[in-house]
Amino acid sequence: DARVTQTPRHKVTEMGQEVTMRCQPILGHNTVFWYRQTMMQGLELLAYFRNRAPLDDSGMPKDRFSAEMPDATLATLKIQPSEPRDSAVYFCASGLALPPLGRKSYEQYFGPGTRLTVT
Amino acid sequence: AQTVTQSQPEMSVQEAETVTLSCTYDTSESDYYLFWYKQPPSRQMILVIRQEAYKQQNATENRFSVNFQKAAKSFSLKISDSQLGDAAMYFCAYSYSGTYKYIFGTGTRLKVLA
């Protein structure tokens, strides 16, 4: 049963510390998305990659957030320095952007999320 | 700009009854996709059903079906024979051709009453 995995599931840290969240997309998927979910803002797209190349990171605060895909099996989201307003659930999702001929599939499959608390 | 609106913050339904969750969207695109996701208390986002805009037939998945009205830009989710396990937040999402980016609605919290 293929699924997206995320680590850690929970993270509590102090303001000013670096936070790294990791995501393993479903094998064979070539598009990876990072979302942030808060009560106030709902689900926000932070960044996304296709074939490991960043396509759009306009939703991400550039001064403290960075997203990378070191290889096809790992995506990372870093916050440095972290602030209390970064407290949220961060989701990774993956999808296949080049579906087989004759079938279109735009689904994104979500990981379980990382609940981040910055004190 | 594309937008997705879920006007019902919360809905309740009796077990075994039917409930309909509303979603409207705004777009100038012709090739797009619509989705309903379920988020139970575990926080996991689960794909419930999807609809391709080029298909006139409404999608169905077991007890879940949609009423897709393309001209009205409406995409409602009907849950039949509601079960306690259906209690969750439900998000409507839109994705347009070429980018695969989702635009989410604000969600509807569904309560199922025993």
PDB file of C-alpha atoms in Angstrom:
ATOM      1  CA  ASP A   1       0.000   0.000   0.000  1.00  0.00           C
ATOM      2  CA  ALA A   2       1.918   3.018  -1.284  1.00  0.00           C
ATOM      3  CA  ARG A   3       1.698   6.113   0.851  1.00  0.00           C
ATOM      4  CA  VAL A   4       3.432   9.391   1.554  1.00  0.00           C
ATOM      5  CA  THR A   5       5.444   9.390   4.754  1.00  0.00           C
ATOM      6  CA  GLN A   6       6.417  12.390   6.845  1.00  0.00           C
ATOM      7  CA  THR A   7       8.777  12.775   9.762  1.00  0.00           C
ATOM      8  CA  PRO A   8       8.576  13.819  12.494  1.00  0.00           C
ATOM      9  CA  ARG A   9       4.865  13.518  13.254  1.00  0.00           C
ATOM     10  CA  HIS A  10       5.146  15.996  16.093  1.00  0.00           C
ATOM     11  CA  LYS A  11       7.755  18.633  16.852  1.00  0.00           C
ATOM     12  CA  VAL A  12       7.934  21.054  19.752  1.00  0.00           C
ATOM     13  CA  THR A  13      10.714  23.590  19.630  1.00  0.00           C
ATOM     14  CA  GLU A  14      11.681  26.952  21.006  1.00  0.00           C
ATOM     15  CA  MET A  15      11.569  30.161  19.078  1.00  0.00           C
ATOM     16  CA  GLY A  16      14.757  30.724  17.115  1.00  0.00           C
ATOM     17  CA  GLN A  17      15.565  27.058  16.582  1.00  0.00           C
ATOM     18  CA  GLU A  18      15.893  25.406  13.197  1.00  0.00           C
ATOM     19  CA  VAL A  19      13.180  22.952  12.206  1.00  0.00           C
ATOM     20  CA  THR A  20      13.503  20.378   9.435  1.00  0.00           C
ATOM     21  CA  MET A  21      10.542  18.377   8.198  1.00  0.00           C
ATOM     22  CA  ARG A  22      10.997  15.449   5.830  1.00  0.00           C
ATOM     23  CA  CYS A  23       8.740  13.821   3.291  1.00  0.00           C
ATOM     24  CA  GLN A  24       9.043  10.660   1.263  1.00  0.00           C
ATOM     25  CA  PRO A  25       6.700  10.821  -1.738  1.00  0.00           C
ATOM     26  CA  ILE A  26       5.053   7.779  -3.237  1.00  0.00           C
ATOM     27  CA  LEU A  27       7.538   5.905  -5.408  1.00  0.00           C
ATOM     28  CA  GLY A  28       7.163   6.992  -9.024  1.00  0.00           C
ATOM     29  CA  HIS A  29       5.384  10.256  -8.257  1.00  0.00           C
ATOM     30  CA  ASN A  30       7.147  13.240  -9.774  1.00  0.00           C
ATOM     31  CA  THR A  31       5.314  16.152  -8.170  1.00  0.00           C
ATOM     32  CA  VAL A  32       5.598  17.089  -4.491  1.00  0.00           C
ATOM     33  CA  PHE A  33       3.651  19.753  -2.621  1.00  0.00           C
ATOM     34  CA  TRP A  34       4.098  21.356   0.791  1.00  0.00           C
ATOM     35  CA  TYR A  35       1.032  22.747   2.567  1.00  0.00           C
ATOM     36  CA  ARG A  36       0.491  24.467   5.885  1.00  0.00           C
ATOM     37  CA  GLN A  37      -2.793  24.157   7.755  1.00  0.00           C
ATOM     38  CA  THR A  38      -3.907  26.542  10.473  1.00  0.00           C
ATOM     39  CA  MET A  39      -7.303  27.361  11.916  1.00  0.00           C
ATOM     40  CA  MET A  40      -7.086  30.938  10.699  1.00  0.00           C
ATOM     41  CA  GLN A  41      -5.711  30.436   7.182  1.00  0.00           C
ATOM     42  CA  GLY A  42      -6.893  26.931   6.359  1.00  0.00           C
ATOM     43  CA  LEU A  43      -4.795  24.968   3.867  1.00  0.00           C
ATOM     44  CA  GLU A  44      -2.121  27.056   2.168  1.00  0.00           C
ATOM     45  CA  LEU A  45       0.242  25.899  -0.549  1.00  0.00           C
ATOM     46  CA  LEU A  46       3.800  26.770   0.400  1.00  0.00           C
ATOM     47  CA  ALA A  47       5.777  25.262  -2.472  1.00  0.00           C
ATOM     48  CA  TYR A  48       5.791  22.541  -5.056  1.00  0.00           C
ATOM     49  CA  PHE A  49       8.261  20.609  -7.131  1.00  0.00           C
ATOM     50  CA  ARG A  50       8.109  18.686 -10.355  1.00  0.00           C
ATOM     51  CA  ASN A  51      10.875  16.271 -11.225  1.00  0.00           C
ATOM     52  CA  ARG A  52      12.737  17.725  -8.210  1.00  0.00           C
ATOM     53  CA  ALA A  53      12.745  21.237  -9.669  1.00  0.00           C
ATOM     54  CA  PRO A  54      10.947  23.963  -7.711  1.00  0.00           C
ATOM     55  CA  LEU A  55       8.034  25.305  -9.733  1.00  0.00           C
ATOM     56  CA  ASP A  56       6.370  27.654  -7.311  1.00  0.00           C
ATOM     57  CA  ASP A  57       7.329  28.755  -3.823  1.00  0.00           C
ATOM     58  CA  SER A  58       5.402  31.998  -3.797  1.00  0.00           C
ATOM     59  CA  GLY A  59       3.403  30.907  -0.756  1.00  0.00           C
ATOM     60  CA  MET A  60       6.480  30.538   1.377  1.00  0.00           C
ATOM     61  CA  PRO A  61       8.082  33.241   3.546  1.00  0.00           C
ATOM     62  CA  LYS A  62      11.443  33.418   1.812  1.00  0.00           C
ATOM     63  CA  ASP A  63      13.413  34.883   4.666  1.00  0.00           C
ATOM     64  CA  ARG A  64      12.993  31.890   6.949  1.00  0.00           C
ATOM     65  CA  PHE A  65      11.561  28.999   4.941  1.00  0.00           C
ATOM     66  CA  SER A  66      13.329  26.836   2.395  1.00  0.00           C
ATOM     67  CA  ALA A  67      12.248  23.724   0.517  1.00  0.00           C
ATOM     68  CA  GLU A  68      14.423  21.270  -1.357  1.00  0.00           C
ATOM     69  CA  MET A  69      14.370  17.857  -2.995  1.00  0.00           C
ATOM     70  CA  PRO A  70      17.834  16.361  -2.606  1.00  0.00           C
ATOM     71  CA  ASP A  71      16.655  13.303  -4.510  1.00  0.00           C
ATOM     72  CA  ALA A  72      13.463  11.802  -5.885  1.00  0.00           C
ATOM     73  CA  THR A  73      12.675  10.021  -2.615  1.00  0.00           C
ATOM     74  CA  LEU A  74      13.133  12.938  -0.219  1.00  0.00           C
ATOM     75  CA  ALA A  75      11.677  16.409   0.121  1.00  0.00           C
ATOM     76  CA  THR A  76      12.579  18.726   2.970  1.00  0.00           C
ATOM     77  CA  LEU A  77      11.057  21.861   4.427  1.00  0.00           C
ATOM     78  CA  LYS A  78      13.219  23.945   6.744  1.00  0.00           C
ATOM     79  CA  ILE A  79      12.361  26.858   8.962  1.00  0.00           C
ATOM     80  CA  GLN A  80      15.248  28.921  10.334  1.00  0.00           C
ATOM     81  CA  PRO A  81      14.725  30.669  12.666  1.00  0.00           C
ATOM     82  CA  SER A  82      11.340  29.374  13.785  1.00  0.00           C
ATOM     83  CA  GLU A  83       8.722  31.680  15.292  1.00  0.00           C
ATOM     84  CA  PRO A  84       5.542  30.996  17.296  1.00  0.00           C
ATOM     85  CA  ARG A  85       3.427  32.021  14.282  1.00  0.00           C
ATOM     86  CA  ASP A  86       4.883  29.033  12.406  1.00  0.00           C
ATOM     87  CA  SER A  87       2.937  26.688  14.670  1.00  0.00           C
ATOM     88  CA  ALA A  88       0.734  24.658  12.346  1.00  0.00           C
ATOM     89  CA  VAL A  89       0.319  21.287  10.716  1.00  0.00           C
ATOM     90  CA  TYR A  90       2.555  20.879   7.679  1.00  0.00           C
ATOM     91  CA  PHE A  91       1.465  18.437   5.008  1.00  0.00           C
ATOM     92  CA  CYS A  92       3.390  16.945   2.167  1.00  0.00           C
ATOM     93  CA  ALA A  93       1.520  15.554  -0.834  1.00  0.00           C
ATOM     94  CA  SER A  94       2.670  13.825  -3.989  1.00  0.00           C
ATOM     95  CA  GLY A  95       1.192  13.180  -7.402  1.00  0.00           C
ATOM     96  CA  LEU A  96       1.973  12.014 -10.893  1.00  0.00           C
ATOM     97  CA  ALA A  97       2.081  14.919 -13.324  1.00  0.00           C
ATOM     98  CA  LEU A  98       2.533  12.863 -16.458  1.00  0.00           C
ATOM     99  CA  PRO A  99      -0.174  10.258 -16.323  1.00  0.00           C
ATOM    100  CA  PRO A 100      -0.335   7.371 -18.766  1.00  0.00           C
ATOM    101  CA  LEU A 101      -1.683   8.149 -22.189  1.00  0.00           C
ATOM    102  CA  GLY A 102      -5.474   8.120 -22.228  1.00  0.00           C
ATOM    103  CA  ARG A 103      -5.921   8.710 -18.538  1.00  0.00           C
ATOM    104  CA  LYS A 104      -5.684  11.958 -16.672  1.00  0.00           C
ATOM    105  CA  SER A 105      -5.079  11.923 -12.996  1.00  0.00           C
ATOM    106  CA  TYR A 106      -4.595  15.044 -10.963  1.00  0.00           C
ATOM    107  CA  GLU A 107      -4.981  13.569  -7.501  1.00  0.00           C
ATOM    108  CA  GLN A 108      -2.638  14.503  -4.745  1.00  0.00           C
ATOM    109  CA  TYR A 109      -1.933  11.964  -2.027  1.00  0.00           C
ATOM    110  CA  PHE A 110      -1.250  13.430   1.366  1.00  0.00           C
ATOM    111  CA  GLY A 111       1.070  12.372   4.130  1.00  0.00           C
ATOM    112  CA  PRO A 112      -0.074  12.288   7.763  1.00  0.00           C
ATOM    113  CA  GLY A 113       1.338  15.740   8.483  1.00  0.00           C
ATOM    114  CA  THR A 114       3.825  17.171  10.965  1.00  0.00           C
ATOM    115  CA  ARG A 115       2.314  19.072  13.869  1.00  0.00           C
ATOM    116  CA  LEU A 116       4.770  21.856  14.722  1.00  0.00           C
ATOM    117  CA  THR A 117       4.570  23.844  17.928  1.00  0.00           C
ATOM    118  CA  VAL A 118       6.973  26.738  18.422  1.00  0.00           C
ATOM    119  CA  THR A 119       7.054  28.142  21.951  1.00  0.00           C
TER     120      THR A 119
ATOM    121  CA  ALA B   1      -8.203  34.204 -10.044  1.00  0.00           C
ATOM    122  CA  GLN B   2      -9.681  30.864  -9.155  1.00  0.00           C
ATOM    123  CA  THR B   3     -11.586  30.591  -5.895  1.00  0.00           C
ATOM    124  CA  VAL B   4     -13.387  27.821  -4.033  1.00  0.00           C
ATOM    125  CA  THR B   5     -16.198  28.559  -1.596  1.00  0.00           C
ATOM    126  CA  GLN B   6     -17.759  26.272   0.980  1.00  0.00           C
ATOM    127  CA  SER B   7     -20.557  28.244   2.558  1.00  0.00           C
ATOM    128  CA  GLN B   8     -21.478  25.718   5.258  1.00  0.00           C
ATOM    129  CA  PRO B   9     -18.978  25.793   8.134  1.00  0.00           C
ATOM    130  CA  GLU B  10     -20.804  22.959   9.888  1.00  0.00           C
ATOM    131  CA  MET B  11     -23.462  20.404   9.070  1.00  0.00           C
ATOM    132  CA  SER B  12     -25.174  17.656  11.065  1.00  0.00           C
ATOM    133  CA  VAL B  13     -26.861  14.483   9.890  1.00  0.00           C
ATOM    134  CA  GLN B  14     -28.556  11.583  11.600  1.00  0.00           C
ATOM    135  CA  GLU B  15     -26.952   8.211  11.191  1.00  0.00           C
ATOM    136  CA  ALA B  16     -28.306   6.407   8.100  1.00  0.00           C
ATOM    137  CA  GLU B  17     -29.642   9.637   6.620  1.00  0.00           C
ATOM    138  CA  THR B  18     -28.400  11.567   3.588  1.00  0.00           C
ATOM    139  CA  VAL B  19     -26.543  14.866   3.665  1.00  0.00           C
ATOM    140  CA  THR B  20     -25.317  17.216   0.946  1.00  0.00           C
ATOM    141  CA  LEU B  21     -22.286  19.460   1.308  1.00  0.00           C
ATOM    142  CA  SER B  22     -22.045  22.482  -0.973  1.00  0.00           C
ATOM    143  CA  CYS B  23     -19.101  23.818  -2.934  1.00  0.00           C
ATOM    144  CA  THR B  24     -18.943  26.549  -5.546  1.00  0.00           C
ATOM    145  CA  TYR B  25     -15.934  27.694  -7.507  1.00  0.00           C
ATOM    146  CA  ASP B  26     -14.947  30.400  -9.885  1.00  0.00           C
ATOM    147  CA  THR B  27     -12.694  29.881 -12.873  1.00  0.00           C
ATOM    148  CA  SER B  28     -12.223  30.884 -16.479  1.00  0.00           C
ATOM    149  CA  GLU B  29     -10.488  27.613 -17.302  1.00  0.00           C
ATOM    150  CA  SER B  30     -12.195  24.896 -19.321  1.00  0.00           C
ATOM    151  CA  ASP B  31      -9.981  21.955 -18.343  1.00  0.00           C
ATOM    152  CA  TYR B  32      -9.957  21.419 -14.612  1.00  0.00           C
ATOM    153  CA  TYR B  33     -10.624  18.882 -11.897  1.00  0.00           C
ATOM    154  CA  LEU B  34     -12.593  18.958  -8.694  1.00  0.00           C
ATOM    155  CA  PHE B  35     -12.093  16.893  -5.582  1.00  0.00           C
ATOM    156  CA  TRP B  36     -13.580  16.233  -2.185  1.00  0.00           C
ATOM    157  CA  TYR B  37     -11.204  15.338   0.625  1.00  0.00           C
ATOM    158  CA  LYS B  38     -12.105  14.082   4.065  1.00  0.00           C
ATOM    159  CA  GLN B  39     -10.034  14.998   7.115  1.00  0.00           C
ATOM    160  CA  PRO B  40     -10.976  12.992  10.220  1.00  0.00           C
ATOM    161  CA  PRO B  41      -9.584  13.846  13.674  1.00  0.00           C
ATOM    162  CA  SER B  42      -6.422  11.915  12.784  1.00  0.00           C
ATOM    163  CA  ARG B  43      -5.657  14.844  10.413  1.00  0.00           C
ATOM    164  CA  GLN B  44      -5.009  12.517   7.471  1.00  0.00           C
ATOM    165  CA  MET B  45      -6.331  14.003   4.218  1.00  0.00           C
ATOM    166  CA  ILE B  46      -8.233  11.275   2.396  1.00  0.00           C
ATOM    167  CA  LEU B  47      -9.411  11.594  -1.194  1.00  0.00           C
ATOM    168  CA  VAL B  48     -13.134  10.837  -1.305  1.00  0.00           C
ATOM    169  CA  ILE B  49     -14.076  11.498  -4.903  1.00  0.00           C
ATOM    170  CA  ARG B  50     -12.929  13.374  -7.995  1.00  0.00           C
ATOM    171  CA  GLN B  51     -14.661  14.864 -11.029  1.00  0.00           C
ATOM    172  CA  GLU B  52     -13.141  15.774 -14.375  1.00  0.00           C
ATOM    173  CA  ALA B  53     -14.716  18.926 -15.819  1.00  0.00           C
ATOM    174  CA  TYR B  54     -14.851  17.443 -19.308  1.00  0.00           C
ATOM    175  CA  LYS B  55     -17.068  14.593 -18.099  1.00  0.00           C
ATOM    176  CA  GLN B  56     -20.781  15.266 -17.918  1.00  0.00           C
ATOM    177  CA  GLN B  57     -21.530  12.214 -15.825  1.00  0.00           C
ATOM    178  CA  ASN B  58     -21.450  12.759 -12.089  1.00  0.00           C
ATOM    179  CA  ALA B  59     -18.830  10.754 -10.227  1.00  0.00           C
ATOM    180  CA  THR B  60     -19.866   8.176  -7.634  1.00  0.00           C
ATOM    181  CA  GLU B  61     -17.881   6.149  -5.115  1.00  0.00           C
ATOM    182  CA  ASN B  62     -20.030   3.788  -3.074  1.00  0.00           C
ATOM    183  CA  ARG B  63     -22.085   5.975  -0.716  1.00  0.00           C
ATOM    184  CA  PHE B  64     -20.506   9.180  -2.020  1.00  0.00           C
ATOM    185  CA  SER B  65     -21.688  10.977  -5.121  1.00  0.00           C
ATOM    186  CA  VAL B  66     -21.392  14.451  -6.554  1.00  0.00           C
ATOM    187  CA  ASN B  67     -23.747  16.818  -8.312  1.00  0.00           C
ATOM    188  CA  PHE B  68     -21.539  18.643 -10.790  1.00  0.00           C
ATOM    189  CA  GLN B  69     -23.180  21.652 -12.421  1.00  0.00           C
ATOM    190  CA  LYS B  70     -20.532  23.083 -14.718  1.00  0.00           C
ATOM    191  CA  ALA B  71     -22.475  26.110 -15.920  1.00  0.00           C
ATOM    192  CA  ALA B  72     -23.383  27.042 -12.363  1.00  0.00           C
ATOM    193  CA  LYS B  73     -19.845  26.202 -11.166  1.00  0.00           C
ATOM    194  CA  SER B  74     -21.249  24.068  -8.410  1.00  0.00           C
ATOM    195  CA  PHE B  75     -19.851  20.796  -7.061  1.00  0.00           C
ATOM    196  CA  SER B  76     -21.798  19.344  -4.145  1.00  0.00           C
ATOM    197  CA  LEU B  77     -21.078  16.105  -2.295  1.00  0.00           C
ATOM    198  CA  LYS B  78     -23.893  13.781  -1.292  1.00  0.00           C
ATOM    199  CA  ILE B  79     -23.288  11.202   1.412  1.00  0.00           C
ATOM    200  CA  SER B  80     -25.938   8.495   1.583  1.00  0.00           C
ATOM    201  CA  ASP B  81     -26.589   6.193   4.533  1.00  0.00           C
ATOM    202  CA  SER B  82     -24.356   8.323   6.755  1.00  0.00           C
ATOM    203  CA  GLN B  83     -22.167   6.456   9.203  1.00  0.00           C
ATOM    204  CA  LEU B  84     -20.449   7.567  12.400  1.00  0.00           C
ATOM    205  CA  GLY B  85     -17.118   7.180  10.630  1.00  0.00           C
ATOM    206  CA  ASP B  86     -18.133   9.869   8.136  1.00  0.00           C
ATOM    207  CA  ALA B  87     -17.761  12.538  10.821  1.00  0.00           C
ATOM    208  CA  ALA B  88     -14.883  14.755   9.665  1.00  0.00           C
ATOM    209  CA  MET B  89     -13.922  17.986   7.973  1.00  0.00           C
ATOM    210  CA  TYR B  90     -14.646  17.890   4.266  1.00  0.00           C
ATOM    211  CA  PHE B  91     -12.662  20.033   1.865  1.00  0.00           C
ATOM    212  CA  CYS B  92     -13.544  20.842  -1.702  1.00  0.00           C
ATOM    213  CA  ALA B  93     -10.533  21.371  -3.970  1.00  0.00           C
ATOM    214  CA  TYR B  94      -9.986  22.623  -7.504  1.00  0.00           C
ATOM    215  CA  SER B  95      -7.046  21.883  -9.753  1.00  0.00           C
ATOM    216  CA  TYR B  96      -6.471  23.291 -13.194  1.00  0.00           C
ATOM    217  CA  SER B  97      -4.739  21.781 -16.161  1.00  0.00           C
ATOM    218  CA  GLY B  98      -1.027  22.169 -16.406  1.00  0.00           C
ATOM    219  CA  THR B  99      -0.115  23.124 -12.868  1.00  0.00           C
ATOM    220  CA  TYR B 100      -1.648  20.433 -10.646  1.00  0.00           C
ATOM    221  CA  LYS B 101      -1.925  23.010  -7.876  1.00  0.00           C
ATOM    222  CA  TYR B 102      -4.938  22.729  -5.606  1.00  0.00           C
ATOM    223  CA  ILE B 103      -7.084  25.551  -4.386  1.00  0.00           C
ATOM    224  CA  PHE B 104      -8.991  24.470  -1.291  1.00  0.00           C
ATOM    225  CA  GLY B 105     -12.224  25.678   0.199  1.00  0.00           C
ATOM    226  CA  THR B 106     -12.402  26.503   3.889  1.00  0.00           C
ATOM    227  CA  GLY B 107     -14.010  23.195   4.787  1.00  0.00           C
ATOM    228  CA  THR B 108     -17.292  21.928   6.231  1.00  0.00           C
ATOM    229  CA  ARG B 109     -17.326  20.090   9.532  1.00  0.00           C
ATOM    230  CA  LEU B 110     -19.763  17.184   9.362  1.00  0.00           C
ATOM    231  CA  LYS B 111     -21.221  15.764  12.550  1.00  0.00           C
ATOM    232  CA  VAL B 112     -23.027  12.432  12.461  1.00  0.00           C
ATOM    233  CA  LEU B 113     -25.589  11.940  15.206  1.00  0.00           C
ATOM    234  CA  ALA B 114     -26.326   8.481  16.536  1.00  0.00           C
TER     235      ALA B 114
END
